XYZ file of C-alpha atoms in Angstrom:
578
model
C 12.955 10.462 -35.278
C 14.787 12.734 -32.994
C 14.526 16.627 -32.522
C 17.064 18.059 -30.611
C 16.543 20.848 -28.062
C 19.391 23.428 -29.415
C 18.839 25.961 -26.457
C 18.881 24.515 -23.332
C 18.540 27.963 -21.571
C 14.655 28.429 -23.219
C 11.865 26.717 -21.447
C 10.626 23.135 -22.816
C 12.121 19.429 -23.135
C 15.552 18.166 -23.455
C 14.579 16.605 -26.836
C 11.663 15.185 -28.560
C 11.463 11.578 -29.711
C 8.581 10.713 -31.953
C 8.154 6.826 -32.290
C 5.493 5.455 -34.170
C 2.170 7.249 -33.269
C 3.875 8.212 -29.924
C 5.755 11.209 -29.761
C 8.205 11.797 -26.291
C 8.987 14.788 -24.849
C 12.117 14.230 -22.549
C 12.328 16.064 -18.879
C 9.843 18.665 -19.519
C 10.345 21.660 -17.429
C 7.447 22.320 -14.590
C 7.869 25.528 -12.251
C 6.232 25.410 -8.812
C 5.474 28.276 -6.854
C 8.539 28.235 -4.426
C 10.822 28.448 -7.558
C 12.076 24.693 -7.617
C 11.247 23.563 -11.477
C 10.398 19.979 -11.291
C 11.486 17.559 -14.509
C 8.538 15.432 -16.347
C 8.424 12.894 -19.317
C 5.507 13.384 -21.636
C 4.272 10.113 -24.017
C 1.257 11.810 -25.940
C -0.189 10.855 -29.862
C 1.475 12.689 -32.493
C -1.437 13.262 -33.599
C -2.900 16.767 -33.226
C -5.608 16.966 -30.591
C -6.041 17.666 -27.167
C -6.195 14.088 -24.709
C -7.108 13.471 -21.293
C -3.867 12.584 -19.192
C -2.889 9.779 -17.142
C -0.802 11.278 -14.503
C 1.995 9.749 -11.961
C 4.462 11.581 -9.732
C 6.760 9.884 -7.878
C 10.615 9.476 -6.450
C 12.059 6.575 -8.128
C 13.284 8.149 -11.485
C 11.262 8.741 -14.527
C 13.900 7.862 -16.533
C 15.315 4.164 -14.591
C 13.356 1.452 -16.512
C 11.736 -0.923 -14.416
C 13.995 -3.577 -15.621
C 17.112 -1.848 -14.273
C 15.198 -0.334 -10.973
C 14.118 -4.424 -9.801
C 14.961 -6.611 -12.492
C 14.250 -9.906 -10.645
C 10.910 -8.417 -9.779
C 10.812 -7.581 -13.500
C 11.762 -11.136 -14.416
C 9.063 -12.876 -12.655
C 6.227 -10.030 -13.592
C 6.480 -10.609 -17.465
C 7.493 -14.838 -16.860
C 4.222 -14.871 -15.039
C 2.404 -12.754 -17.257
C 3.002 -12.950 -20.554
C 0.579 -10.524 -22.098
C 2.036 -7.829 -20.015
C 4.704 -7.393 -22.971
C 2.062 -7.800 -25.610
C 1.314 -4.742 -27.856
C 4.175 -2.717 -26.104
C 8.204 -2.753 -26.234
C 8.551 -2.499 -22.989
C 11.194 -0.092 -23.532
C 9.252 2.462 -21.812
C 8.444 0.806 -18.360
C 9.216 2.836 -14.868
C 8.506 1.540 -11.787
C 5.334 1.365 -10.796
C 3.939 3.909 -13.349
C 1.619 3.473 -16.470
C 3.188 1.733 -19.822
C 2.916 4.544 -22.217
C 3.217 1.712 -24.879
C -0.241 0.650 -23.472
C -2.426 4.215 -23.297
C -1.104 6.565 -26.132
C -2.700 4.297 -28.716
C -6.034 4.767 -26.993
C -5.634 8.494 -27.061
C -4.112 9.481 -23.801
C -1.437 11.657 -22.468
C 0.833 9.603 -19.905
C 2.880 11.889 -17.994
C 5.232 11.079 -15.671
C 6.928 13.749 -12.811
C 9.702 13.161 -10.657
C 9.213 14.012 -7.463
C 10.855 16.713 -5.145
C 14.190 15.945 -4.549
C 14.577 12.279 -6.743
C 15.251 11.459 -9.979
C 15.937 15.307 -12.229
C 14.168 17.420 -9.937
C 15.515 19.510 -7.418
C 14.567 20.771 -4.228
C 15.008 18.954 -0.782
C 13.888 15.048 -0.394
C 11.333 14.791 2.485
C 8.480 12.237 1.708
C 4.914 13.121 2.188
C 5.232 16.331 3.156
C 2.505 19.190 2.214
C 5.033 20.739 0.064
C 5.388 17.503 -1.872
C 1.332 17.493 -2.077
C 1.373 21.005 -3.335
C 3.803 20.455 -6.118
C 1.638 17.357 -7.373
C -1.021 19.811 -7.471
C 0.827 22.048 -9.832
C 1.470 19.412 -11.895
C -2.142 18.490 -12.208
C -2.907 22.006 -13.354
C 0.189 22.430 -15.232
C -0.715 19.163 -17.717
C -4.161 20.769 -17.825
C -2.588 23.729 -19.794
C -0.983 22.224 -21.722
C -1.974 22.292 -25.622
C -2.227 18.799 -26.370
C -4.132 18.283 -22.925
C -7.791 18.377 -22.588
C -8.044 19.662 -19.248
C -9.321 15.790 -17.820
C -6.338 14.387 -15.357
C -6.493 11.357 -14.169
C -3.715 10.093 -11.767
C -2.769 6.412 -11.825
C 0.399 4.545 -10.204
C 1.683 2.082 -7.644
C 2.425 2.498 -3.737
C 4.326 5.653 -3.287
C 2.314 6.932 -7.041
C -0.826 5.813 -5.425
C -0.664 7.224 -1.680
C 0.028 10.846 -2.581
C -3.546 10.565 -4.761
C -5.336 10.177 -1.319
C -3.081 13.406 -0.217
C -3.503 15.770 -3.440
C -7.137 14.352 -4.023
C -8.310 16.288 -0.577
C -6.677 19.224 -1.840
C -9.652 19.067 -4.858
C -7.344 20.508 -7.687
C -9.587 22.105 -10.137
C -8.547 19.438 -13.060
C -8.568 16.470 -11.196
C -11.223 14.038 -12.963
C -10.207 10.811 -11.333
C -7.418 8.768 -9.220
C -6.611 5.147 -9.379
C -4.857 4.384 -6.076
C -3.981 0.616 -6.444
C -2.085 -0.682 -3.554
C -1.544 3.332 -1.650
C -1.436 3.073 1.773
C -3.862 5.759 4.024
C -1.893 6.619 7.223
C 1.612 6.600 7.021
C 1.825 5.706 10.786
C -0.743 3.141 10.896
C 0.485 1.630 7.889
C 4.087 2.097 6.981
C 6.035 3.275 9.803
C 5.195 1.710 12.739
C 2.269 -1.420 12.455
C 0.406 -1.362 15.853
C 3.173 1.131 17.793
C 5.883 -1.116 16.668
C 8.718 0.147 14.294
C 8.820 -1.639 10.748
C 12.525 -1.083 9.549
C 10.883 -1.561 6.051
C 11.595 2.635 6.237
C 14.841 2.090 6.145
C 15.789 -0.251 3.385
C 12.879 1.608 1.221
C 14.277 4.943 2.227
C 17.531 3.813 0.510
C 16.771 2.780 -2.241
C 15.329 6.644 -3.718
C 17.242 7.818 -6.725
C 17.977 11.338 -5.098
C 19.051 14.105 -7.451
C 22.515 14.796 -7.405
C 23.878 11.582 -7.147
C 25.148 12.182 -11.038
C 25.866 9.268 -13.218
C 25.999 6.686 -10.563
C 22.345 6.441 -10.157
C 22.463 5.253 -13.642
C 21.393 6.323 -17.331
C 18.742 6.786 -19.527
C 18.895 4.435 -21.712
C 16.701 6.848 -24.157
C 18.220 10.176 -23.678
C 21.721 9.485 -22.035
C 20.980 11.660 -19.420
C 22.247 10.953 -15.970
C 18.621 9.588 -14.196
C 19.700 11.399 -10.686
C 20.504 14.714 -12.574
C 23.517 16.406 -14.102
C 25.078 17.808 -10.801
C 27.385 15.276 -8.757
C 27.010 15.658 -5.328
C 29.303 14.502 -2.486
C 28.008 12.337 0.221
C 27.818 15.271 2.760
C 26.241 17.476 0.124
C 23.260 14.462 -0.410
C 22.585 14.261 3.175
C 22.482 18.377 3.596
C 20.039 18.095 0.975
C 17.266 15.338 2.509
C 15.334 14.470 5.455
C 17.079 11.477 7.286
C 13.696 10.093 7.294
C 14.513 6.667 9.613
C 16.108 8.480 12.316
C 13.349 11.297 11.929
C 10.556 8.357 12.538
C 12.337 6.805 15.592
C 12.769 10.338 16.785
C 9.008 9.974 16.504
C 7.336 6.826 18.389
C 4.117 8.489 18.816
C 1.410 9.701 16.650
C 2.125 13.651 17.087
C 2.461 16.672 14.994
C 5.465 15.114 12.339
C 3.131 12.461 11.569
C 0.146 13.897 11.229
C 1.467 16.198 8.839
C 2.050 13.250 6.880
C -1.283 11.023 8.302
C -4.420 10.029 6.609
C -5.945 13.185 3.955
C -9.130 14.550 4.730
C -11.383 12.164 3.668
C -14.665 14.258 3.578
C -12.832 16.577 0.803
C -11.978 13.473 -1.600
C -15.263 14.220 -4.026
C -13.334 12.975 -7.057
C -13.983 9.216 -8.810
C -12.019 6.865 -6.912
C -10.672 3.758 -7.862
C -9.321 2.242 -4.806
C -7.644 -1.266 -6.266
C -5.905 -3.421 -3.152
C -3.787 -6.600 -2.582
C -5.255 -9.279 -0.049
C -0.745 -10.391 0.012
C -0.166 -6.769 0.725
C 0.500 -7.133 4.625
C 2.679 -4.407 5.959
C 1.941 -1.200 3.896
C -1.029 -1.151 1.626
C -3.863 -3.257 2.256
C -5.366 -1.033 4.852
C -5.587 1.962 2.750
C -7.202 0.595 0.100
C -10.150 -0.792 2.107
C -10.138 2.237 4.369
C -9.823 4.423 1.964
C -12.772 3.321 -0.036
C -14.592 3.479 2.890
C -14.182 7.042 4.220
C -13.637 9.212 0.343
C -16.822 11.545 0.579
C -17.209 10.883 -3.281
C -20.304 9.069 -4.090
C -18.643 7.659 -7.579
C -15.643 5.609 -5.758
C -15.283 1.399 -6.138
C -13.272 -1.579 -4.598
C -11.254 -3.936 -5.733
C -9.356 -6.748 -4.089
C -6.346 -8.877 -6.005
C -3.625 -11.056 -4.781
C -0.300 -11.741 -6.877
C 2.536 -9.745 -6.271
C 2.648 -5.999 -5.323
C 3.399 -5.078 -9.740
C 1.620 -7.656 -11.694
C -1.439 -7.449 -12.278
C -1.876 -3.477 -12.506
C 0.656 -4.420 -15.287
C -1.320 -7.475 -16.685
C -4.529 -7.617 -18.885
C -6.795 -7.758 -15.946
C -5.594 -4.119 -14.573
C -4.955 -2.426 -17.726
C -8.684 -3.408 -18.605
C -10.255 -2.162 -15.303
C -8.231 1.119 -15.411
C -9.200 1.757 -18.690
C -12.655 1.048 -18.493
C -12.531 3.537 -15.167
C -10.493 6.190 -17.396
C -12.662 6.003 -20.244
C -16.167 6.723 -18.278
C -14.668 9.363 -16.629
C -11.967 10.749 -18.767
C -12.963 10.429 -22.198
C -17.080 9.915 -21.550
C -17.051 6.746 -23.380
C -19.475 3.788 -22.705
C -17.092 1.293 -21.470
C -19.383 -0.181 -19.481
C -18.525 0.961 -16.049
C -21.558 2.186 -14.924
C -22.458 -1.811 -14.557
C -19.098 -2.160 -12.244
C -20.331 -3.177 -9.024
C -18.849 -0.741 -6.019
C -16.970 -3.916 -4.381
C -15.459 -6.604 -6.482
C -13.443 -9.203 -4.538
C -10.820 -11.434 -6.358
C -11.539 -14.281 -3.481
C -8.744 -16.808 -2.817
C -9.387 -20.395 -2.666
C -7.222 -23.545 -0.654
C -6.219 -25.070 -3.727
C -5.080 -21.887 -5.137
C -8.667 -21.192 -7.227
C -9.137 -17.608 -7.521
C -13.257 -16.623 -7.276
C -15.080 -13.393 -7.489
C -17.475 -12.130 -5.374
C -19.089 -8.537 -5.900
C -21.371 -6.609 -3.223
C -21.898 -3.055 -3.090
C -20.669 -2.115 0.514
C -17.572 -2.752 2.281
C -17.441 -4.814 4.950
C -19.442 -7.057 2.717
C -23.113 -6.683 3.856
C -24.758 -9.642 5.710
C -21.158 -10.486 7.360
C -21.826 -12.902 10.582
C -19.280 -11.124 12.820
C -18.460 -14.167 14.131
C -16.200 -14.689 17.651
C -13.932 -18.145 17.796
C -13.255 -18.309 21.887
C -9.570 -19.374 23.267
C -9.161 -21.901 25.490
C -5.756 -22.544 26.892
C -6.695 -26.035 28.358
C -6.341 -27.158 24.896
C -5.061 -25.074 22.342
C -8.371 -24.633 20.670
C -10.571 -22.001 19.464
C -14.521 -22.160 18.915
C -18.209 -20.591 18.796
C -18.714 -21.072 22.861
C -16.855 -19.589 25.569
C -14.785 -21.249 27.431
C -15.711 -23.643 30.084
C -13.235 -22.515 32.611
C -10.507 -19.630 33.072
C -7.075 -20.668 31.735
C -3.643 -19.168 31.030
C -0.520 -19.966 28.612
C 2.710 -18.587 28.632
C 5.171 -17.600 25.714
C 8.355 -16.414 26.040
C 7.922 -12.996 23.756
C 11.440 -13.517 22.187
C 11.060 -16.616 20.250
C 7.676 -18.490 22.099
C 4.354 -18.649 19.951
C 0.879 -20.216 21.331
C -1.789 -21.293 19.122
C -5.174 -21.600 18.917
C -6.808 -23.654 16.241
C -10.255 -24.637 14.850
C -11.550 -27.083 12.589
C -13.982 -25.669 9.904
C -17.061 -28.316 9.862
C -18.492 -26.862 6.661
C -17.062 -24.848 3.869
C -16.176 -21.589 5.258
C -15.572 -18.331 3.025
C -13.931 -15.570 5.444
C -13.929 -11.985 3.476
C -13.313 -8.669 5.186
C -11.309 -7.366 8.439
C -10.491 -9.258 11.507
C -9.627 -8.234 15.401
C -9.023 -10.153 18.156
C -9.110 -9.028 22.080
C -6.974 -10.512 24.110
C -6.556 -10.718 27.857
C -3.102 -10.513 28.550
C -0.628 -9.732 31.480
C 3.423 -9.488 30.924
C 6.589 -10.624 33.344
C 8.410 -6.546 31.681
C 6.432 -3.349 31.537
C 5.240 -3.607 27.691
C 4.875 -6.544 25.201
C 4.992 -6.186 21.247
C 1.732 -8.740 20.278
C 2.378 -10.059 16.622
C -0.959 -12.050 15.382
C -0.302 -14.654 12.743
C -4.012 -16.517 10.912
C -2.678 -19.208 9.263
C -4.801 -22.139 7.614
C -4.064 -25.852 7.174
C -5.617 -29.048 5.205
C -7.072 -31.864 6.970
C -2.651 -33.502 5.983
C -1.233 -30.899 8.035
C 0.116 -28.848 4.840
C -0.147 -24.832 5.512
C -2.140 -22.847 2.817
C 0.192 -20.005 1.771
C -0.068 -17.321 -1.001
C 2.229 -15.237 -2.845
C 2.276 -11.564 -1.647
C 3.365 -8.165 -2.294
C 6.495 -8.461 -1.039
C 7.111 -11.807 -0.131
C 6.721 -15.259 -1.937
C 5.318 -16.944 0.774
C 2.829 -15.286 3.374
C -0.024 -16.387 5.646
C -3.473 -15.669 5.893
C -3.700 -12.475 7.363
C -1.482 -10.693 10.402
C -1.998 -7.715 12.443
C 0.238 -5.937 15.254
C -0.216 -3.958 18.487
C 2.112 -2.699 21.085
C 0.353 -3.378 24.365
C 1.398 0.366 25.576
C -0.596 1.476 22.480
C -3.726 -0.005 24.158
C -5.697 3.300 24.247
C -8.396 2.976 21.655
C -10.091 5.882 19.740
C -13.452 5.649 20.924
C -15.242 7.472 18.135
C -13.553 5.742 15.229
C -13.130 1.811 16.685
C -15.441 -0.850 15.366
C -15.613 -4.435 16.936
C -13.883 -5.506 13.760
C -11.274 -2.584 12.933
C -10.089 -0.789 16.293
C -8.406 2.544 15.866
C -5.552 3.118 18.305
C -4.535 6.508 19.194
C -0.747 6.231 19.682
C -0.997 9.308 21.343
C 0.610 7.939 24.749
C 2.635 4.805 26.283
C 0.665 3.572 29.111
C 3.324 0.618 30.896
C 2.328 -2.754 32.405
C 1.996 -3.054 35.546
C 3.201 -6.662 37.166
C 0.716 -8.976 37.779
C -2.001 -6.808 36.231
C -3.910 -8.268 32.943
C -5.112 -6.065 30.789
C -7.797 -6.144 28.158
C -6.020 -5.464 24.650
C -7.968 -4.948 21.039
C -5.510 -5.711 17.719
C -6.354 -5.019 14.550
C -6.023 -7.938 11.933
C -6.041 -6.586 8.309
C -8.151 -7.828 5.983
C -8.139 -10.979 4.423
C -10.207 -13.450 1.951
C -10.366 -17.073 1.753
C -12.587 -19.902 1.465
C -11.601 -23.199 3.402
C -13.325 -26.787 2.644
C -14.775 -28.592 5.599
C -12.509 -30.148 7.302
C -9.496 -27.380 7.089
C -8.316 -26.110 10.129
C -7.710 -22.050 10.989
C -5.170 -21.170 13.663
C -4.044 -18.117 15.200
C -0.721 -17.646 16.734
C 0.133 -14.879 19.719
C 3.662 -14.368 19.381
C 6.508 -11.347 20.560
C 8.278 -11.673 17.195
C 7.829 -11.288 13.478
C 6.671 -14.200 11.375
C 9.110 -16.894 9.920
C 7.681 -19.216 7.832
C 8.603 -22.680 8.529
C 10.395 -24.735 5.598
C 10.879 -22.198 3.594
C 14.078 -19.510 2.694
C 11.011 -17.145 2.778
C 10.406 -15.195 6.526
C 6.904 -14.646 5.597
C 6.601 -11.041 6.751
C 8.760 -9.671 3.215
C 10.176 -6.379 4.328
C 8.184 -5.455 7.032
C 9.834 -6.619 9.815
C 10.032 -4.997 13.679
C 13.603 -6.014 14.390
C 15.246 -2.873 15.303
C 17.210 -3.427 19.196
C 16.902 -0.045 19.526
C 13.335 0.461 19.713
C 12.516 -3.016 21.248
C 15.222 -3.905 23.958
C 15.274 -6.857 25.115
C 14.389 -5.868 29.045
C 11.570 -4.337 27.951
C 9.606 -6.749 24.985
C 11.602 -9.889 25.511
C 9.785 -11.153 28.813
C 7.034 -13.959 28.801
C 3.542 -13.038 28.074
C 0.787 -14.571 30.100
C -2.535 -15.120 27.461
C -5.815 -15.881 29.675
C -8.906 -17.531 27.993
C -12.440 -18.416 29.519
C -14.485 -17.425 32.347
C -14.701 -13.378 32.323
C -11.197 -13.142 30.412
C -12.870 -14.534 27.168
C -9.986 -13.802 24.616
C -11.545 -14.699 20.750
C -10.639 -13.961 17.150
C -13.359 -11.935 15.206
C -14.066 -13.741 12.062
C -16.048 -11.914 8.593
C -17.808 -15.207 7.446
C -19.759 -13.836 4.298
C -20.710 -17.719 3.485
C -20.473 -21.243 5.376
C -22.344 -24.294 4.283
């Protein structure tokens, strides 16, 4: 049934759909305080009664179904898992948002705002920004308002729909009850823009790729409503630029860590009192991995839980296994109902295996407690890596443009590795800097490489991390031995002839390796390709831009030195070897 909205000049929806149970109000109007109204779909019970809300806000149009935003993506989610379609339509799928199809039944509100900018709300496009925190704010207290609402919000989403929970979340809106943040990255520097100093051009493609308002009826339909999904004004190209932040150029504008980006950095942790769910993805190199493990870590709340998952970056917050953890977290906190959450232990690790096994391990700390921080020493004489120092100084040499060296170990008993990894290396460069990409990768006792599907990529190794050695400076206050924190507040240039002590962060990983399996780590000036394969291994985070890495300056050959009082070594988490 249909109810058309006769008036559009009086506040409230563009029409109301009620199917089934589930009545739909289309782009529901939501002022802000600047004046800017901001457009939301509303899936509630028809029903009378007032729900708790699942919440998302986010710029890739409330009203582009999934299938039409990524549709081989969409392809291989449902192919892979079935049950994802079962008990819903699927007619009512956005990107990286809730299935209303999935929560109304159970008695929940899902709402869904476009952001700032995207999709049918106005206002200028600039990601991150405080204004775009402030207006999810409003929208929290808006939905708590609302008649059908029960003044409980929960927020729940994806990437983008998950990192701007870690933003509003410090700003402790009143009706804020709880945030699911599965795969949100933490730092936009650290983890999006530029991975150890070095640009990702991920921003770029990603940046693209936005639904922006006022691109009319070519960014597409609703299939539901008809509306245009960008909007009913048509805007020329020059009008569309005028009207958002040219966010790559701004970024390269910005190599450092200054003011721009910590506008848009890490939230205030301490002020994150909320529930947290913080729900990551070991294949999620590149963006979101860190934030979910750092995340959990720092959140002042005393109520907040980890989770680790591989698969790809949508599936399994789609798939039986998220939809029952998120509602078991929703309905302790939202609707006060014994779903047996209390019993959820604070760190629960989907744990990869060599043979493709997926394990669980639970603790309630993160790193895992009882950890043997464990070092694996280079030595260049031989390519290897093990428990002892080296005998005697040694040196290798890669050329940084398309050189690798290597430095393997054979695990004599099984091995389980769970947590985050750093290496310090001992380095010294023929140009005055030198981008250092770190590649784990693992191998059976045939020689075959032990790959996993990621986020963003089909193929990926074990774990990578990334540091550009003019990025050296570490925060002293914040560093571990296992997760240095680099300042990128400063370039500080290589001196010939000089080595220089270096700490890179690996993110964190999980696997458990048979006796016999060999680990190696590769030093290398350049993004990982994986061998064999039409995959690169990296997905979209790559650091090719010529711009920001000319060849004079991060194509020269790297000198690695290994033994004696230059004792370069990988820092393993073993959490179990026998």
């Amino acid at each position: 049934m249909t109810e058309d909205i006769e008036n559009p000049a009086v506040p409230g929806p563009f029409r109301v759909d009620v199917v089934g149970d589930m009545t739909i109000e289309w782009d529901v109007p939501i002022p802000t305080s600047d004046g800017i109204v901001l457009r939301a779909d509303v899936f509630r019970p028809s029903a009378p009664g007032a729900y708790p809300v699942v919440l998302s806000c986010g710029p890739y149009g409330k009203g582009r179904p999934f299938q039409q935003a990524l549709p081989p993506a969409w392809q291989k989610m449902v192919a892979d898992h079935p049950d994802i379609l079962e008990g819903s339509s699927g007619n009512y799928h956005a990107f990286e948002a809730a299935d209303p199809e999935k929560w109304v039944p159970d008695g929940y509100v899902c709402v869904r705002i476009d952001s700032r900018g995207t999709g049918r709300s106005p206002g200028y496009l600039d990601p991150f920004t405080e204004r775009e925190t402030r207006d999810l704010y409003e929208g929290i207290e808006w939905a708590a308002e609302q008649p059908w609402s029960n003044g409980r919000i929960g927020l729940n989403g994806i990437s983008y729909l998950a990192i701007n929970q870690w933003q509003v979340a410090a700003l402790q809106p009143p009706h804020l009850a709880a945030i699911c943040v599965w795969e949100g990255a933490g730092d936009i520097y650290r983890d999006a823009v530029y991975h150890g100093g070095i640009l990702s051009t991920f921003v770029d493609r990603w940046y693209s790729l936005i639904p922006q308002y006022g691109m009319g009826e070519s960014g597409g339909l609703n299939p539901h409503t008809g509306q245009p999904v960008c909007g009913d004004e048509t805007f020329t190209e020059e009008e569309l630029g005028a009207r958002r932040a040219d966010f790559g150029q701004i970024v390269r504008r910005h190599p450092l860590l200054d003011a721009y980006h910590r506008a848009r950095i890490s939230p205030d942790w301490s002020r994150i009192e909320v529930p947290v769910l913080s729900a990551g993805n070991w294949g999620g190199m590149g963006l979101h991995l860190r934030g979910n493990t750092l995340g959990f870590e720092q959140a002042a709340s005393d109520r907040k839980w980890l989770t680790m998952h591989e698969d790809t970056h949508f599936s399994l917050f789609y798939a039986q296994y998220g939809l029952d953890l998120q509602k078991r977290f929703f309905g302790h906190f939202l609707k006060d109902e014994d779903t047996g959450w209390t019993k959820q232990p604070r760190v629960e690790l989907r744990t990869r295996h060599a043979d493709g096994r997926i394990g669980l391990r639970s603790a309630e700390q993160w790193p895992l407690p009882g950890t043997r921080w464990t070092r694996l020493y280079f030595d260049a004489t031989d390519a290897s890596m093990g428990p002892d120092p080296a005998a005697s100084a040694a040196q290798a040499d890669y050329s940084a443009g398309d050189g690798r060296i290597g430095f393997s170990y054979r695990c004599t008993h099984r091995t389980e590795i769970a947590g985050p990894l750093a290496a310090k290396l001992y380095i010294d460069s023929s140009t005055a800097d030198a981008d250092l990409f770190l590649v784990l990768r693992a191998f059976s006792p045939d020689g075959t490489e032990v790959v996993f599907q990621g986020t963003n990529d089909p193929v990926v190794p074990v774990a990578q991390g990334w540091l550009r050695a003019s990025h050296r400076a570490l925060d002293a206050d914040r560093s571990r031995p296992f997760l240095p924190v680099h300042l990128h507040d400063r370039t500080q240039p290589l001196t010939l002839g000089r080595v220089y002590e270096l700490d890179v962060e690996i993110l964190p990983t999980s696997l458990v390796l048979p006796a016999g399996y060999t680990l190696t780590l590769d030093v290398q000036g350049h993004d990982h390709i994986h061998p064999g394969t039409a995959a690169d291994g990296s997905g979209s985070f790559l650091h090719n831009d010529p711009g920001s890495r000319p060849a004079d300056l991060y194509g020269g050959t790297v000198t690695l030195h290994t033994g004696d009082a230059r004792g370069s070594y990988l820092l393993l988490p073993i959490v179990s070897s026998d």
